[in-house]
Amino acid sequence: MPLIDSFNRTIDYLRVSVTDRCNFRCIYCMPEEGAAIAPKKDLLTYEEIVRVVRVAADCGVTKVRITGGEPLVRKDIVELISQIGSIDGIRDLSMTTNGFLLDQVAEKLAQGGLHRINISLDTLRPERFAPIARRGELASVLAGIDAARAAGLTPIKLNVVAMRGVNDDEVLDFCRLTLNEDVDVRFIELMPISWSTGDDSMRDFYALSGKSDSSRVSTLTLYPNRTEASFNRLMDTGGVMATDRMLDASAMRKLFISASEMRQGIEREFGPMQAAEVVTNGPAKSFRIDGAIGTVGFISQISSDICANCNRLRLTADGHLRPCLMADGEVDLRGPLRSGATDRDIADLFDLTVLHKPFEHRLEDGHAPRSRHMSQLGG
Ligand code: SAM
Ligand code: SF4
């Protein structure tokens, strides 16, 4: 029986976080010293993950994306990919990675059954890489992208979190990549996940990048569907004392750029873009610059209503099934998995989770997700 939620949406996509650990500390995702991580014993084993995905496939899930934390830091990830790849019914197996270790494993992942890959990359400038990711370097990620292409992990999608005064001056450079390369660049709107009220991360950024604080713009371009009051409520997700040096709610207000503002800037430079069909696009809306090989997409989960078509569930690394990225409710699978639950029991828990899938996020009403960092949710 397919999984159908209370709003008649068919749920056929599972995002599987295989670890909450990461080798980066992106300023919008994790504190500098790392987010709290689950004890190893609380992480699902590969056998448990494979079992859950098999049950999900029996329930009609056909698409699986492996994510994290950083999925490539988990040991024997290639083995997990090949086991999931051989589950009947999984027709689309993909991964989201920061790309840092990809160079070493791209070929093996492709051989193991991975179909395609999304690589997160927020800058094309070597000197700006560490200020944003606070670990790693650009050259390794670029090598990872080349290796993924050589291994046939296509279409390659680059996920860019665009931030005003941080990397918005690179939006056009990212778009230029699409002119001659078969790459789908997707700009993701900054999301308010687990913001704290400390602003140290941004101080790090300005200090390390040599940019002046005055490049921060305090006015917001509001998008058409939302009023200023609702936008302020949307962004005002802090309220907890800062303990973990991430972007805070006020920093986010200043950094947020809507997809429509980015699109306007891109079309001013390159002329009107045509809508483009990208297979397996999910919530991104994609366009093509005239004559370009690749595409430019926008994931505008904040500025527009993309929830209506949501088809996904998330499995956290510590074994909880989550119906919505932007809402804290979860169903525990790990407990039942470790205390003799049958596959039918697990399938029932999928049904239960799907029944509780909200129609849309309610950030504007102050219902921001606070229980986990993005690295613990898988993005
Ligand atoms: N470590 C992998 C990576 O970075 O691709 C996979 C996990 S990461 C949490 C998944 C995606 O979430 C990345 O593309 C990242 O840029 C995005 N992300 C993390 N925090 C975000 C935030 N606050 N707003 C928007 N996107 C975010
Ligand atoms: Fe960056 Fe991904 Fe790691 Fe978060 S999980 S810090 S987005 S690399």
PDB file of N, CA and C and ligand atoms in Angstrom, residues 15 22 26 28-29 67-71 96-98 118-120 122 159 161 188-193 195 301 374-375 378-379, ligand 1:
ATOM      1  N   ARG A  15      14.533  10.546   2.978  1.00  0.00           N
ATOM      2  CA  ARG A  15      15.905  11.054   3.140  1.00  0.00           C
ATOM      3  C   ARG A  15      16.486  10.396   4.374  1.00  0.00           C
ATOM      4  N   CYS A  22      30.110  15.650  11.196  1.00  0.00           N
ATOM      5  CA  CYS A  22      30.495  16.331   9.964  1.00  0.00           C
ATOM      6  C   CYS A  22      31.920  16.833  10.072  1.00  0.00           C
ATOM      7  N   CYS A  26      29.711  24.580   8.719  1.00  0.00           N
ATOM      8  CA  CYS A  26      29.152  25.698   7.962  1.00  0.00           C
ATOM      9  C   CYS A  26      28.412  26.654   8.897  1.00  0.00           C
ATOM     10  N   TYR A  28      25.869  28.441   8.831  1.00  0.00           N
ATOM     11  CA  TYR A  28      24.401  28.446   8.945  1.00  0.00           C
ATOM     12  C   TYR A  28      23.873  27.119   9.472  1.00  0.00           C
ATOM     13  N   CYS A  29      24.767  26.175   9.683  1.00  0.00           N
ATOM     14  CA  CYS A  29      24.313  24.823   9.996  1.00  0.00           C
ATOM     15  C   CYS A  29      24.750  24.358  11.370  1.00  0.00           C
ATOM     16  N   THR A  67      22.077  11.308   3.349  1.00  0.00           N
ATOM     17  CA  THR A  67      22.587  12.612   3.747  1.00  0.00           C
ATOM     18  C   THR A  67      23.170  12.504   5.156  1.00  0.00           C
ATOM     19  N   GLY A  68      23.381  13.648   5.799  1.00  0.00           N
ATOM     20  CA  GLY A  68      23.951  13.613   7.137  1.00  0.00           C
ATOM     21  C   GLY A  68      23.606  14.885   7.880  1.00  0.00           C
ATOM     22  N   GLY A  69      24.424  15.317   8.747  1.00  0.00           N
ATOM     23  CA  GLY A  69      25.878  15.316   8.832  1.00  0.00           C
ATOM     24  C   GLY A  69      26.514  15.113   7.464  1.00  0.00           C
ATOM     25  N   GLU A  70      27.733  14.698   7.499  1.00  0.00           N
ATOM     26  CA  GLU A  70      28.397  14.461   6.224  1.00  0.00           C
ATOM     27  C   GLU A  70      28.438  12.942   5.988  1.00  0.00           C
ATOM     28  N   PRO A  71      27.683  12.479   5.003  1.00  0.00           N
ATOM     29  CA  PRO A  71      27.579  11.023   4.834  1.00  0.00           C
ATOM     30  C   PRO A  71      28.906  10.347   4.543  1.00  0.00           C
ATOM     31  N   THR A  96      23.527  13.663  -0.776  1.00  0.00           N
ATOM     32  CA  THR A  96      23.951  15.067  -0.627  1.00  0.00           C
ATOM     33  C   THR A  96      25.216  15.073   0.220  1.00  0.00           C
ATOM     34  N   THR A  97      26.251  15.730  -0.282  1.00  0.00           N
ATOM     35  CA  THR A  97      27.545  15.718   0.408  1.00  0.00           C
ATOM     36  C   THR A  97      28.204  17.080   0.288  1.00  0.00           C
ATOM     37  N   ASN A  98      29.101  17.362   1.224  1.00  0.00           N
ATOM     38  CA  ASN A  98      29.874  18.597   1.066  1.00  0.00           C
ATOM     39  C   ASN A  98      31.025  18.401   0.085  1.00  0.00           C
ATOM     40  N   ASN A 118      24.277  15.378  -5.113  1.00  0.00           N
ATOM     41  CA  ASN A 118      24.190  16.834  -4.916  1.00  0.00           C
ATOM     42  C   ASN A 118      25.394  17.241  -4.076  1.00  0.00           C
ATOM     43  N   ILE A 119      26.078  18.260  -4.526  1.00  0.00           N
ATOM     44  CA  ILE A 119      27.252  18.719  -3.773  1.00  0.00           C
ATOM     45  C   ILE A 119      26.972  20.135  -3.281  1.00  0.00           C
ATOM     46  N   SER A 120      27.181  20.340  -1.997  1.00  0.00           N
ATOM     47  CA  SER A 120      26.925  21.659  -1.425  1.00  0.00           C
ATOM     48  C   SER A 120      28.187  22.497  -1.569  1.00  0.00           C
ATOM     49  N   ASP A 122      29.219  26.753  -1.409  1.00  0.00           N
ATOM     50  CA  ASP A 122      28.693  28.103  -1.241  1.00  0.00           C
ATOM     51  C   ASP A 122      29.604  29.181  -1.807  1.00  0.00           C
ATOM     52  N   ASN A 159      24.407  22.688  -4.666  1.00  0.00           N
ATOM     53  CA  ASN A 159      23.522  23.413  -3.743  1.00  0.00           C
ATOM     54  C   ASN A 159      24.267  24.604  -3.175  1.00  0.00           C
ATOM     55  N   VAL A 161      23.823  27.866  -0.671  1.00  0.00           N
ATOM     56  CA  VAL A 161      23.014  28.669   0.250  1.00  0.00           C
ATOM     57  C   VAL A 161      23.476  30.117   0.067  1.00  0.00           C
ATOM     58  N   ILE A 188      19.610  27.860  -2.568  1.00  0.00           N
ATOM     59  CA  ILE A 188      18.712  27.493  -1.472  1.00  0.00           C
ATOM     60  C   ILE A 188      18.527  28.707  -0.571  1.00  0.00           C
ATOM     61  N   GLU A 189      17.291  29.017  -0.278  1.00  0.00           N
ATOM     62  CA  GLU A 189      17.071  30.101   0.683  1.00  0.00           C
ATOM     63  C   GLU A 189      17.508  29.645   2.071  1.00  0.00           C
ATOM     64  N   LEU A 190      18.136  30.563   2.770  1.00  0.00           N
ATOM     65  CA  LEU A 190      18.585  30.291   4.139  1.00  0.00           C
ATOM     66  C   LEU A 190      17.386  29.939   5.018  1.00  0.00           C
ATOM     67  N   MET A 191      17.527  28.863   5.771  1.00  0.00           N
ATOM     68  CA  MET A 191      16.395  28.401   6.583  1.00  0.00           C
ATOM     69  C   MET A 191      16.670  28.581   8.077  1.00  0.00           C
ATOM     70  N   PRO A 192      15.642  28.919   8.823  1.00  0.00           N
ATOM     71  CA  PRO A 192      15.827  29.138  10.261  1.00  0.00           C
ATOM     72  C   PRO A 192      15.731  27.848  11.048  1.00  0.00           C
ATOM     73  N   ILE A 193      16.782  27.063  11.019  1.00  0.00           N
ATOM     74  CA  ILE A 193      16.772  25.821  11.786  1.00  0.00           C
ATOM     75  C   ILE A 193      17.651  26.014  13.014  1.00  0.00           C
ATOM     76  N   TRP A 195      18.210  28.283  15.286  1.00  0.00           N
ATOM     77  CA  TRP A 195      19.055  29.466  15.454  1.00  0.00           C
ATOM     78  C   TRP A 195      19.262  29.750  16.926  1.00  0.00           C
ATOM     79  N   GLN A 301      11.910  27.530  -0.051  1.00  0.00           N
ATOM     80  CA  GLN A 301      11.017  26.989   0.972  1.00  0.00           C
ATOM     81  C   GLN A 301      10.550  28.053   1.953  1.00  0.00           C
ATOM     82  N   MET A 374      20.506  21.415  11.699  1.00  0.00           N
ATOM     83  CA  MET A 374      20.324  20.888  10.341  1.00  0.00           C
ATOM     84  C   MET A 374      21.202  19.651  10.122  1.00  0.00           C
ATOM     85  N   SER A 375      22.394  19.660  10.715  1.00  0.00           N
ATOM     86  CA  SER A 375      23.292  18.523  10.516  1.00  0.00           C
ATOM     87  C   SER A 375      22.708  17.249  11.134  1.00  0.00           C
ATOM     88  N   GLY A 378      19.657  16.397   8.278  1.00  0.00           N
ATOM     89  CA  GLY A 378      19.978  15.974   6.922  1.00  0.00           C
ATOM     90  C   GLY A 378      19.565  16.950   5.840  1.00  0.00           C
ATOM     91  N   GLY A 379      19.025  18.077   6.176  1.00  0.00           N
ATOM     92  CA  GLY A 379      18.720  19.106   5.169  1.00  0.00           C
ATOM     93  C   GLY A 379      17.674  18.667   4.168  1.00  0.00           C
TER      94      GLY A 379
HETATM   95  N1  SAM B   1      26.873  17.607   4.799  1.00  0.00           N
HETATM   96  C1  SAM B   1      26.130  17.463   3.610  1.00  0.00           C
HETATM   97  C2  SAM B   1      26.113  18.720   2.805  1.00  0.00           C
HETATM   98  O1  SAM B   1      26.468  19.783   3.316  1.00  0.00           O
HETATM   99  O2  SAM B   1      25.741  18.626   1.645  1.00  0.00           O
HETATM  100  C3  SAM B   1      24.718  16.948   3.814  1.00  0.00           C
HETATM  101  C4  SAM B   1      23.949  17.499   4.965  1.00  0.00           C
HETATM  102  S1  SAM B   1      23.564  19.253   4.869  1.00  0.00           S
HETATM  103  C5  SAM B   1      22.682  19.479   6.368  1.00  0.00           C
HETATM  104  C6  SAM B   1      22.323  19.252   3.592  1.00  0.00           C
HETATM  105  C7  SAM B   1      22.060  20.594   2.958  1.00  0.00           C
HETATM  106  O3  SAM B   1      21.469  21.457   3.907  1.00  0.00           O
HETATM  107  C8  SAM B   1      23.284  21.323   2.418  1.00  0.00           C
HETATM  108  O4  SAM B   1      23.074  21.644   1.059  1.00  0.00           O
HETATM  109  C9  SAM B   1      23.358  22.574   3.250  1.00  0.00           C
HETATM  110  O5  SAM B   1      23.872  23.654   2.527  1.00  0.00           O
HETATM  111  C10 SAM B   1      21.917  22.774   3.630  1.00  0.00           C
HETATM  112  N2  SAM B   1      21.722  23.583   4.822  1.00  0.00           N
HETATM  113  C11 SAM B   1      22.220  23.381   6.058  1.00  0.00           C
HETATM  114  N3  SAM B   1      21.777  24.333   6.909  1.00  0.00           N
HETATM  115  C12 SAM B   1      20.967  25.155   6.199  1.00  0.00           C
HETATM  116  C13 SAM B   1      20.194  26.314   6.505  1.00  0.00           C
HETATM  117  N4  SAM B   1      20.160  26.822   7.715  1.00  0.00           N
HETATM  118  N5  SAM B   1      19.485  26.889   5.510  1.00  0.00           N
HETATM  119  C14 SAM B   1      19.509  26.371   4.256  1.00  0.00           C
HETATM  120  N6  SAM B   1      20.204  25.275   3.911  1.00  0.00           N
HETATM  121  C15 SAM B   1      20.927  24.678   4.859  1.00  0.00           C
END
